[in-house]
Amino acid sequence: MPSSTPLRQRSVNSGGSFGDSAVTAVDGGCEKEGSSVGAVTSETVEPLELKRLLTEESIFKKSPVAYFLEKVGNENSLWNTTTLGNEKGRERVYDTIFRLPWRCELLIDVGFFVCFNSFLSLLTVMPTRMVMIAWKLLKTRKFKRLSTVELSDFGCFVIMACGISVLQQIDISLVYHIIRGQATIKLYVIYNVLEVFDKLCQIFNGDVLQMLFYSAEELARCPSETRSMRLCIWRFVSDQILAVVTTIVHSFILLAQAITLSACIVAHYNALPALLVSNNFSEIKSYVFKGYKKDNIHTMVYFDSIERFHISTFILFVLAQNILEAEGPWFQSFLINMLSVYLCEVAIDVIKHSFIAKFNNITPIAYSEFLEALCKQTLHMQTEDVQKNLKFIPLAPACVVIRVIAPVYAANLPYSPLSWKLFWIMLFSATTYILLTSLKILIGLLLKKHATWYVNRCLKRKHHLHVD
């Protein structure tokens, strides 16, 4: 046998246990000795405790009563199927029940008001700028190239005008009766399908509007009387057309969702509870038992804030329909149904985020960091990652709200000659504008104040962040 081949020898005593033996290896003419007791691994020798339990025969000699009394006196009844907890496990339980829910709901509520503030800006600031631009053109009678902001506002104004004009041609009563005539299960399917398309439109319309604003910036900076000027104009016009089409599609989806919710509330078989159960618990099933990264959860919270705002739009639609068509006392039932919708939405969002955070080891501090990022966005502070900002396009909800509110105003106009009707229209419009502007100023200032306080609070607690 070659000298490099190790020679191993193992002796076993009569009792079946391993005895002392010598291992001799011949390597290059040198001999090395060692004990085989140290060379035996866990793969070849079973643990002594396990071997004792397997070979112990006393358990078979015990009576059932003695076995039961031994378990009662010596062991915890659930230790075979559970493990002993620790302080970290205790913290996770209380995070899931107490600490994370209120932070999550606070973040969603702040995000809701950020969306509402953007929505009010579209209805107050943008029309004011358009009037100022028109007044400037009439006063100077000289066309001046618009700036990037003015071109962007002009693009949004065109989108809203086209969207409202198209929605005015839709017969809400016809769509309502078509949806209400479906079977109960179809109402849930329609609402869930529309909700999926709503989220897809949110993402796609955000990209389209960013593209439109980029084309507006290029057109504002493009030098005159060049070939590139024609290219910039063509790109702006094509982007404008695409933005109009996508916004109209999104507006119709939101309007159909609002009609479906209204049909569920008015249905004689009380389809609203079934709709809430089907929609909300399918949301839990879709999200909770999956793995997520921290950035994905950040985006998910923003989607929940936008969804909360869209639900408010649907509730406004139901309120307008009740004002126009309801007979008898209706406000109490409307209030109960709306509270049910809101409370179910709040409960489902809290449960969803609590268990997503539990399963993905996300601490409540993460939601405080999300809120800090949202506050910095409110203050227009430069963040490290712009992708983490809340992106909300209020064009489609604005088209739906104006389409819904216009018949309510028209129904309350007095029967009078055309000149007086125009006067009342102007009066209603001016009153609405003043109310919306006041609400915009109030919400904007409160958001700024809250964001400043929260960012300063985070800076003061830099070393022990968000210990509440």
Short mmCIF file of C-alpha atoms in Angstrom, two decimals:
data_model
loop_
_atom_site.label_atom_id
_atom_site.label_comp_id
_atom_site.label_asym_id
_atom_site.label_seq_id
_atom_site.Cartn_x
_atom_site.Cartn_y
_atom_site.Cartn_z
CA MET A 1 0.00 0.00 0.00
CA PRO A 2 1.36 3.49 -0.81
CA SER A 3 2.87 5.47 2.00
CA SER A 4 0.45 8.39 1.54
CA THR A 5 -2.62 6.30 2.28
CA PRO A 6 -3.86 6.77 5.88
CA LEU A 7 -4.37 3.64 7.90
CA ARG A 8 -7.36 3.76 10.25
CA GLN A 9 -8.24 1.24 12.95
CA ARG A 10 -11.39 1.19 15.07
CA SER A 11 -12.14 -1.26 17.90
CA VAL A 12 -15.57 -1.82 19.36
CA ASN A 13 -16.04 -3.41 22.74
CA SER A 14 -18.51 -6.14 23.48
CA GLY A 15 -21.09 -3.74 24.88
CA GLY A 16 -21.42 -1.92 21.57
CA SER A 17 -19.63 1.24 22.78
CA PHE A 18 -16.59 2.76 21.31
CA GLY A 19 -13.35 1.84 23.08
CA ASP A 20 -9.93 3.35 22.97
CA SER A 21 -8.13 2.86 19.72
CA ALA A 22 -5.13 4.28 17.97
CA VAL A 23 -5.08 5.86 14.56
CA THR A 24 -1.76 5.63 12.83
CA ALA A 25 -1.07 7.56 9.66
CA VAL A 26 2.06 7.05 7.66
CA ASP A 27 2.99 10.24 5.87
CA GLY A 28 6.43 10.74 4.48
CA GLY A 29 7.96 8.22 6.88
CA CYS A 30 6.57 9.99 9.96
CA GLU A 31 3.99 8.41 12.24
CA LYS A 32 1.17 10.37 13.92
CA GLU A 33 -0.98 8.97 16.67
CA GLY A 34 -4.28 10.19 18.02
CA SER A 35 -7.34 9.03 19.89
CA SER A 36 -10.38 7.92 17.95
CA VAL A 37 -12.62 9.36 20.69
CA GLY A 38 -11.89 12.90 19.51
CA ALA A 39 -12.35 11.97 15.86
CA VAL A 40 -15.86 10.60 16.26
CA THR A 41 -18.40 13.13 14.93
CA SER A 42 -22.05 13.76 15.65
CA GLU A 43 -22.97 12.11 12.36
CA THR A 44 -21.62 8.75 13.52
CA VAL A 45 -22.55 8.83 17.20
CA GLU A 46 -26.00 9.67 18.48
CA PRO A 47 -26.30 12.02 21.45
CA LEU A 48 -26.26 10.22 24.72
CA GLU A 49 -29.53 11.79 25.86
CA LEU A 50 -31.35 10.80 22.68
CA LYS A 51 -29.91 7.27 22.91
CA ARG A 52 -31.03 7.00 26.52
CA LEU A 53 -34.54 8.05 25.64
CA LEU A 54 -34.71 5.63 22.75
CA THR A 55 -33.43 2.68 24.79
CA GLU A 56 -35.36 3.50 27.97
CA GLU A 57 -38.05 0.93 28.55
CA SER A 58 -39.51 2.38 31.73
CA ILE A 59 -42.00 4.47 29.76
CA PHE A 60 -43.66 1.32 28.49
CA LYS A 61 -44.03 0.02 32.05
CA LYS A 62 -45.86 3.13 33.32
CA SER A 63 -49.60 3.17 33.66
CA PRO A 64 -51.57 5.85 31.77
CA VAL A 65 -52.46 7.52 35.06
CA ALA A 66 -48.81 7.71 36.16
CA TYR A 67 -47.85 9.09 32.74
CA PHE A 68 -50.54 11.79 32.98
CA LEU A 69 -49.58 12.73 36.56
CA GLU A 70 -45.94 13.02 35.52
CA LYS A 71 -46.89 15.43 32.71
CA VAL A 72 -49.07 17.46 35.06
CA GLY A 73 -46.34 17.82 37.62
CA ASN A 74 -43.27 18.39 35.47
CA GLU A 75 -44.08 20.05 32.09
CA ASN A 76 -45.89 22.94 30.50
CA SER A 77 -48.88 21.62 28.58
CA LEU A 78 -47.96 23.54 25.36
CA TRP A 79 -44.18 23.29 25.31
CA ASN A 80 -44.30 20.52 22.75
CA THR A 81 -45.86 22.87 20.19
CA THR A 82 -44.53 26.28 21.30
CA THR A 83 -41.26 27.80 22.35
CA LEU A 84 -40.29 30.01 25.26
CA GLY A 85 -40.59 33.69 24.37
CA ASN A 86 -38.16 36.52 24.93
CA GLU A 87 -38.17 40.28 25.24
CA LYS A 88 -37.91 40.78 21.47
CA GLY A 89 -41.00 38.64 20.91
CA ARG A 90 -42.88 40.66 23.51
CA GLU A 91 -41.95 43.89 21.74
CA ARG A 92 -43.16 42.52 18.41
CA VAL A 93 -46.55 41.61 19.88
CA TYR A 94 -47.07 45.07 21.36
CA ASP A 95 -45.78 46.70 18.16
CA THR A 96 -48.40 44.80 16.16
CA ILE A 97 -51.26 45.67 18.50
CA PHE A 98 -50.50 49.19 19.73
CA ARG A 99 -47.47 51.04 18.36
CA LEU A 100 -47.72 50.38 14.65
CA PRO A 101 -51.50 50.88 14.05
CA TRP A 102 -51.68 54.49 15.19
CA ARG A 103 -48.47 55.43 13.37
CA CYS A 104 -49.78 53.81 10.21
CA GLU A 105 -53.14 55.56 10.48
CA LEU A 106 -51.44 58.90 11.18
CA LEU A 107 -49.29 58.49 8.06
CA ILE A 108 -52.31 57.58 5.90
CA ASP A 109 -54.30 60.54 7.26
CA VAL A 110 -51.48 63.00 6.56
CA GLY A 111 -51.14 61.53 3.08
CA PHE A 112 -54.90 61.98 2.58
CA PHE A 113 -54.67 65.68 3.42
CA VAL A 114 -51.65 66.08 1.12
CA CYS A 115 -53.80 64.63 -1.69
CA PHE A 116 -56.71 66.88 -0.69
CA ASN A 117 -54.43 69.91 -0.72
CA SER A 118 -53.25 69.03 -4.23
CA PHE A 119 -56.87 68.56 -5.31
CA LEU A 120 -57.82 72.00 -3.96
CA SER A 121 -54.82 73.55 -5.71
CA LEU A 122 -56.14 72.22 -9.00
CA LEU A 123 -59.54 73.83 -8.37
CA THR A 124 -58.28 77.17 -7.00
CA VAL A 125 -54.68 78.00 -7.89
CA MET A 126 -54.74 76.71 -11.47
CA PRO A 127 -57.92 78.61 -12.53
CA THR A 128 -56.53 81.78 -10.93
CA ARG A 129 -53.35 81.50 -12.96
CA MET A 130 -55.33 80.90 -16.15
CA VAL A 131 -57.41 84.04 -15.50
CA MET A 132 -54.23 86.03 -14.84
CA ILE A 133 -52.70 84.79 -18.10
CA ALA A 134 -55.84 85.69 -20.05
CA TRP A 135 -55.98 89.12 -18.40
CA LYS A 136 -52.35 89.77 -19.25
CA LEU A 137 -52.94 88.87 -22.91
CA LEU A 138 -56.01 91.10 -23.12
CA LYS A 139 -54.27 93.97 -21.40
CA THR A 140 -51.05 93.98 -23.43
CA ARG A 141 -52.59 92.54 -26.63
CA LYS A 142 -49.21 91.01 -27.23
CA PHE A 143 -48.55 87.27 -27.18
CA LYS A 144 -45.66 86.23 -24.99
CA ARG A 145 -44.32 82.74 -24.73
CA LEU A 146 -45.59 81.05 -21.61
CA SER A 147 -43.28 79.78 -18.90
CA THR A 148 -42.97 76.13 -17.88
CA VAL A 149 -45.43 76.56 -14.99
CA GLU A 150 -47.93 78.41 -17.18
CA LEU A 151 -47.71 75.79 -19.92
CA SER A 152 -48.20 73.04 -17.34
CA ASP A 153 -51.26 74.79 -15.94
CA PHE A 154 -52.60 75.29 -19.45
CA GLY A 155 -52.14 71.57 -20.12
CA CYS A 156 -54.01 70.65 -16.91
CA PHE A 157 -56.79 73.10 -17.78
CA VAL A 158 -57.23 71.52 -21.22
CA ILE A 159 -57.27 68.03 -19.67
CA MET A 160 -59.94 69.02 -17.14
CA ALA A 161 -62.07 70.78 -19.75
CA CYS A 162 -61.98 67.78 -22.07
CA GLY A 163 -62.59 65.32 -19.23
CA ILE A 164 -65.62 67.22 -17.88
CA SER A 165 -67.06 67.64 -21.39
CA VAL A 166 -66.83 63.89 -22.06
CA LEU A 167 -68.26 62.93 -18.65
CA GLN A 168 -71.18 65.32 -19.23
CA GLN A 169 -72.20 63.15 -22.19
CA ILE A 170 -72.44 60.03 -19.99
CA ASP A 171 -75.90 59.20 -18.72
CA ILE A 172 -75.31 58.35 -15.06
CA SER A 173 -78.84 56.96 -14.64
CA LEU A 174 -78.34 54.52 -17.51
CA VAL A 175 -75.00 53.28 -16.16
CA TYR A 176 -76.51 53.07 -12.67
CA HIS A 177 -79.39 50.85 -13.76
CA ILE A 178 -77.08 48.65 -15.83
CA ILE A 179 -74.83 48.05 -12.82
CA ARG A 180 -77.70 47.69 -10.35
CA GLY A 181 -79.36 45.10 -12.58
CA GLN A 182 -76.43 42.72 -12.21
CA ALA A 183 -76.36 39.82 -9.75
CA THR A 184 -74.90 40.41 -6.29
CA ILE A 185 -71.69 38.57 -6.99
CA LYS A 186 -71.17 40.61 -10.15
CA LEU A 187 -71.24 43.86 -8.19
CA TYR A 188 -68.25 42.69 -6.16
CA VAL A 189 -66.42 41.53 -9.24
CA ILE A 190 -67.09 44.84 -11.03
CA TYR A 191 -65.87 46.88 -8.05
CA ASN A 192 -62.71 44.81 -7.59
CA VAL A 193 -61.88 44.91 -11.31
CA LEU A 194 -62.41 48.68 -11.41
CA GLU A 195 -60.18 49.08 -8.35
CA VAL A 196 -57.36 47.20 -10.08
CA PHE A 197 -57.67 49.37 -13.19
CA ASP A 198 -57.79 52.47 -10.98
CA LYS A 199 -54.37 51.64 -9.52
CA LEU A 200 -52.96 50.91 -12.97
CA CYS A 201 -54.25 54.26 -14.24
CA GLN A 202 -52.73 56.07 -11.25
CA ILE A 203 -49.28 54.75 -12.09
CA PHE A 204 -49.55 55.24 -15.85
CA ASN A 205 -51.16 58.70 -15.67
CA GLY A 206 -48.41 59.85 -13.32
CA ASP A 207 -45.83 58.94 -15.95
CA VAL A 208 -47.87 60.60 -18.71
CA LEU A 209 -48.24 63.85 -16.75
CA GLN A 210 -44.51 63.89 -15.97
CA MET A 211 -43.88 63.51 -19.69
CA LEU A 212 -46.27 66.41 -20.42
CA PHE A 213 -44.52 68.68 -17.90
CA TYR A 214 -41.15 67.75 -19.40
CA SER A 215 -42.43 68.65 -22.88
CA ALA A 216 -43.72 71.96 -21.47
CA GLU A 217 -40.29 72.71 -20.04
CA GLU A 218 -38.62 71.93 -23.38
CA LEU A 219 -41.12 74.12 -25.24
CA ALA A 220 -40.58 77.02 -22.83
CA ARG A 221 -36.80 76.87 -23.23
CA CYS A 222 -36.67 76.09 -26.93
CA PRO A 223 -35.25 78.96 -29.06
CA SER A 224 -37.68 80.53 -31.51
CA GLU A 225 -37.59 80.21 -35.30
CA THR A 226 -35.71 76.92 -35.36
CA ARG A 227 -36.54 73.40 -36.46
CA SER A 228 -36.40 72.24 -32.89
CA MET A 229 -39.26 74.62 -32.08
CA ARG A 230 -41.59 72.66 -34.35
CA LEU A 231 -40.43 69.42 -32.78
CA CYS A 232 -41.08 70.79 -29.27
CA ILE A 233 -44.56 71.97 -30.25
CA TRP A 234 -45.36 68.60 -31.79
CA ARG A 235 -44.14 66.72 -28.74
CA PHE A 236 -46.17 68.95 -26.41
CA VAL A 237 -49.33 68.53 -28.48
CA SER A 238 -48.95 64.74 -28.73
CA ASP A 239 -48.28 64.45 -25.01
CA GLN A 240 -51.31 66.67 -24.36
CA ILE A 241 -53.56 64.41 -26.43
CA LEU A 242 -52.26 61.30 -24.67
CA ALA A 243 -52.81 62.91 -21.25
CA VAL A 244 -56.38 63.86 -22.21
CA VAL A 245 -57.21 60.32 -23.35
CA THR A 246 -55.72 58.59 -20.29
CA THR A 247 -57.39 61.04 -17.90
CA ILE A 248 -60.79 60.49 -19.53
CA VAL A 249 -60.35 56.72 -19.16
CA HIS A 250 -59.34 57.10 -15.51
CA SER A 251 -62.27 59.46 -14.86
CA PHE A 252 -64.74 56.95 -16.28
CA ILE A 253 -63.26 54.19 -14.10
CA LEU A 254 -63.66 56.34 -10.96
CA LEU A 255 -67.19 57.29 -11.97
CA ALA A 256 -68.08 53.62 -12.51
CA GLN A 257 -66.65 52.77 -9.08
CA ALA A 258 -68.76 55.49 -7.48
CA ILE A 259 -71.88 54.25 -9.27
CA THR A 260 -71.16 50.67 -8.14
CA LEU A 261 -70.80 51.77 -4.51
CA SER A 262 -74.03 53.75 -4.77
CA ALA A 263 -75.82 50.72 -6.26
CA CYS A 264 -74.62 48.55 -3.36
CA ILE A 265 -75.91 51.06 -0.81
CA VAL A 266 -79.34 51.49 -2.40
CA ALA A 267 -79.83 47.79 -3.25
CA HIS A 268 -82.83 46.26 -1.49
CA TYR A 269 -80.82 43.18 -0.49
CA ASN A 270 -78.27 45.40 1.36
CA ALA A 271 -75.23 44.51 -0.70
CA LEU A 272 -72.91 47.00 1.04
CA PRO A 273 -71.73 44.69 3.88
CA ALA A 274 -71.04 41.91 1.41
CA LEU A 275 -69.12 44.32 -0.83
CA LEU A 276 -67.01 45.54 2.10
CA VAL A 277 -66.24 42.01 3.25
CA SER A 278 -65.38 40.80 -0.24
CA ASN A 279 -63.25 43.79 -1.18
CA ASN A 280 -61.41 44.35 2.09
CA PHE A 281 -60.63 40.77 3.03
CA SER A 282 -59.49 39.98 -0.50
CA GLU A 283 -57.08 42.89 0.00
CA ILE A 284 -55.74 41.29 3.19
CA LYS A 285 -55.35 37.95 1.43
CA SER A 286 -53.51 39.58 -1.48
CA TYR A 287 -51.00 41.54 0.60
CA VAL A 288 -50.42 40.09 4.07
CA PHE A 289 -48.86 36.71 3.29
CA LYS A 290 -46.17 37.99 0.94
CA GLY A 291 -42.65 39.23 1.43
CA TYR A 292 -41.99 42.96 1.00
CA LYS A 293 -39.06 45.29 1.25
CA LYS A 294 -39.20 48.53 3.17
CA ASP A 295 -39.52 50.65 0.02
CA ASN A 296 -42.44 48.54 -1.21
CA ILE A 297 -44.30 49.13 2.05
CA HIS A 298 -43.54 52.85 1.73
CA THR A 299 -45.24 52.91 -1.67
CA MET A 300 -48.12 50.78 -0.39
CA VAL A 301 -48.95 53.32 2.33
CA TYR A 302 -49.12 56.08 -0.26
CA PHE A 303 -51.51 54.00 -2.37
CA ASP A 304 -53.71 53.59 0.71
CA SER A 305 -53.78 57.39 1.20
CA ILE A 306 -54.84 57.88 -2.43
CA GLU A 307 -57.45 55.13 -2.08
CA ARG A 308 -58.84 56.88 1.00
CA PHE A 309 -59.19 60.09 -1.03
CA HIS A 310 -60.91 58.26 -3.89
CA ILE A 311 -63.38 56.74 -1.43
CA SER A 312 -64.18 60.28 -0.26
CA THR A 313 -64.90 61.16 -3.89
CA PHE A 314 -67.27 58.19 -4.15
CA ILE A 315 -69.04 59.25 -0.96
CA LEU A 316 -69.49 62.75 -2.39
CA PHE A 317 -71.09 61.15 -5.45
CA VAL A 318 -73.51 59.16 -3.26
CA LEU A 319 -74.38 62.32 -1.33
CA ALA A 320 -75.11 64.22 -4.56
CA GLN A 321 -77.30 61.38 -5.83
CA ASN A 322 -79.27 61.36 -2.57
CA ILE A 323 -79.78 65.12 -2.73
CA LEU A 324 -81.13 64.86 -6.27
CA GLU A 325 -83.16 61.65 -6.15
CA ALA A 326 -83.75 60.43 -2.58
CA GLU A 327 -87.28 60.63 -1.15
CA GLY A 328 -88.11 60.83 2.53
CA PRO A 329 -85.54 60.96 5.36
CA TRP A 330 -82.26 59.67 3.98
CA PHE A 331 -79.45 61.44 5.81
CA GLN A 332 -79.32 59.06 8.78
CA SER A 333 -78.98 55.94 6.64
CA PHE A 334 -76.44 57.74 4.44
CA LEU A 335 -74.38 58.66 7.49
CA ILE A 336 -74.46 55.08 8.83
CA ASN A 337 -73.41 53.62 5.49
CA MET A 338 -70.58 56.11 5.06
CA LEU A 339 -69.28 55.48 8.57
CA SER A 340 -69.35 51.75 7.82
CA VAL A 341 -67.30 52.28 4.66
CA TYR A 342 -64.73 54.47 6.43
CA LEU A 343 -64.41 52.30 9.54
CA CYS A 344 -63.98 49.14 7.47
CA GLU A 345 -61.32 50.85 5.37
CA VAL A 346 -59.44 52.06 8.45
CA ALA A 347 -59.64 48.65 10.14
CA ILE A 348 -58.44 46.78 7.06
CA ASP A 349 -55.52 49.17 6.45
CA VAL A 350 -54.41 48.87 10.08
CA ILE A 351 -54.66 45.07 10.11
CA LYS A 352 -52.91 44.79 6.76
CA HIS A 353 -49.93 46.97 7.67
CA SER A 354 -49.61 45.55 11.20
CA PHE A 355 -49.18 41.99 9.98
CA ILE A 356 -47.12 42.94 6.93
CA ALA A 357 -44.72 44.68 9.31
CA LYS A 358 -44.76 41.66 11.65
CA PHE A 359 -44.04 39.10 8.92
CA ASN A 360 -41.33 41.25 7.30
CA ASN A 361 -39.65 42.41 10.54
CA ILE A 362 -40.52 46.08 9.93
CA THR A 363 -40.47 48.15 13.12
CA PRO A 364 -42.90 51.02 13.87
CA ILE A 365 -39.96 53.41 13.51
CA ALA A 366 -40.07 52.77 9.77
CA TYR A 367 -43.54 54.34 9.54
CA SER A 368 -42.28 57.37 11.44
CA GLU A 369 -39.49 57.64 8.87
CA PHE A 370 -42.10 57.44 6.09
CA LEU A 371 -43.98 60.29 7.74
CA GLU A 372 -40.78 62.31 8.01
CA ALA A 373 -40.16 61.85 4.27
CA LEU A 374 -43.74 62.96 3.53
CA CYS A 375 -43.30 66.04 5.72
CA LYS A 376 -40.10 66.93 3.87
CA GLN A 377 -41.99 66.58 0.59
CA THR A 378 -44.66 68.95 1.95
CA LEU A 379 -41.96 71.50 2.79
CA HIS A 380 -40.40 71.03 -0.69
CA MET A 381 -37.16 69.85 0.87
CA GLN A 382 -34.80 67.89 -1.33
CA THR A 383 -34.94 64.23 -0.43
CA GLU A 384 -32.35 61.60 -1.23
CA ASP A 385 -34.70 59.54 -3.38
CA VAL A 386 -37.43 61.33 -5.33
CA GLN A 387 -39.03 57.95 -6.09
CA LYS A 388 -40.17 57.80 -2.44
CA ASN A 389 -42.40 60.87 -2.82
CA LEU A 390 -46.17 60.67 -2.77
CA LYS A 391 -47.38 60.87 -6.38
CA PHE A 392 -51.01 61.86 -6.78
CA ILE A 393 -52.68 63.15 -9.94
CA PRO A 394 -55.97 64.87 -8.98
CA LEU A 395 -57.17 65.46 -12.56
CA ALA A 396 -59.48 62.44 -12.82
CA PRO A 397 -61.07 62.92 -9.34
CA ALA A 398 -61.57 66.62 -10.14
CA CYS A 399 -63.41 65.75 -13.37
CA VAL A 400 -65.67 63.33 -11.48
CA VAL A 401 -66.41 65.79 -8.67
CA ILE A 402 -67.29 68.64 -11.04
CA ARG A 403 -69.45 66.28 -13.12
CA VAL A 404 -71.28 65.17 -9.96
CA ILE A 405 -71.70 68.60 -8.33
CA ALA A 406 -72.85 70.44 -11.46
CA PRO A 407 -76.36 68.84 -11.52
CA VAL A 408 -76.82 69.73 -7.82
CA TYR A 409 -76.09 73.39 -8.58
CA ALA A 410 -78.34 73.27 -11.65
CA ALA A 411 -81.23 71.78 -9.65
CA ASN A 412 -81.04 74.65 -7.13
CA LEU A 413 -81.04 77.46 -9.69
CA PRO A 414 -84.23 79.56 -9.47
CA TYR A 415 -86.66 79.66 -12.40
CA SER A 416 -85.86 83.03 -13.94
CA PRO A 417 -84.81 84.64 -17.23
CA LEU A 418 -81.44 83.80 -18.73
CA SER A 419 -79.75 86.93 -17.43
CA TRP A 420 -80.75 86.09 -13.85
CA LYS A 421 -79.68 82.49 -14.30
CA LEU A 422 -76.26 83.69 -15.41
CA PHE A 423 -76.15 85.92 -12.34
CA TRP A 424 -76.97 83.01 -10.01
CA ILE A 425 -74.42 80.79 -11.78
CA MET A 426 -71.74 83.44 -11.27
CA LEU A 427 -72.80 83.88 -7.65
CA PHE A 428 -72.69 80.14 -6.91
CA SER A 429 -69.34 79.83 -8.67
CA ALA A 430 -67.83 82.77 -6.78
CA THR A 431 -69.13 81.46 -3.43
CA THR A 432 -67.76 77.98 -4.15
CA TYR A 433 -64.43 79.44 -5.21
CA ILE A 434 -64.14 81.51 -2.02
CA LEU A 435 -65.00 78.50 0.15
CA LEU A 436 -62.54 76.22 -1.66
CA THR A 437 -59.81 78.86 -1.52
CA SER A 438 -60.32 79.36 2.21
CA LEU A 439 -60.19 75.59 2.74
CA LYS A 440 -57.07 75.38 0.59
CA ILE A 441 -55.33 78.09 2.65
CA LEU A 442 -56.33 76.44 5.94
CA ILE A 443 -55.23 72.92 4.98
CA GLY A 444 -52.03 74.18 3.32
CA LEU A 445 -50.97 76.18 6.38
CA LEU A 446 -51.81 73.33 8.77
CA LEU A 447 -49.80 70.88 6.67
CA LYS A 448 -46.84 73.25 6.60
CA LYS A 449 -47.03 73.79 10.35
CA HIS A 450 -47.30 70.07 11.09
CA ALA A 451 -44.47 69.22 8.69
CA THR A 452 -42.17 71.85 10.22
CA TRP A 453 -42.91 70.62 13.75
CA TYR A 454 -42.38 66.97 12.86
CA VAL A 455 -39.11 67.49 10.96
CA ASN A 456 -37.72 69.58 13.84
CA ARG A 457 -38.82 66.88 16.26
CA CYS A 458 -36.96 64.26 14.24
CA LEU A 459 -33.83 66.39 14.16
CA LYS A 460 -33.93 66.83 17.94
CA ARG A 461 -34.26 63.07 18.43
CA LYS A 462 -31.56 62.19 15.97
CA HIS A 463 -29.78 59.75 18.28
CA HIS A 464 -32.95 58.09 19.59
CA LEU A 465 -35.30 58.54 16.66
CA HIS A 466 -39.06 58.59 17.22
CA VAL A 467 -39.14 57.21 20.74
CA ASP A 468 -42.76 58.07 21.58
#
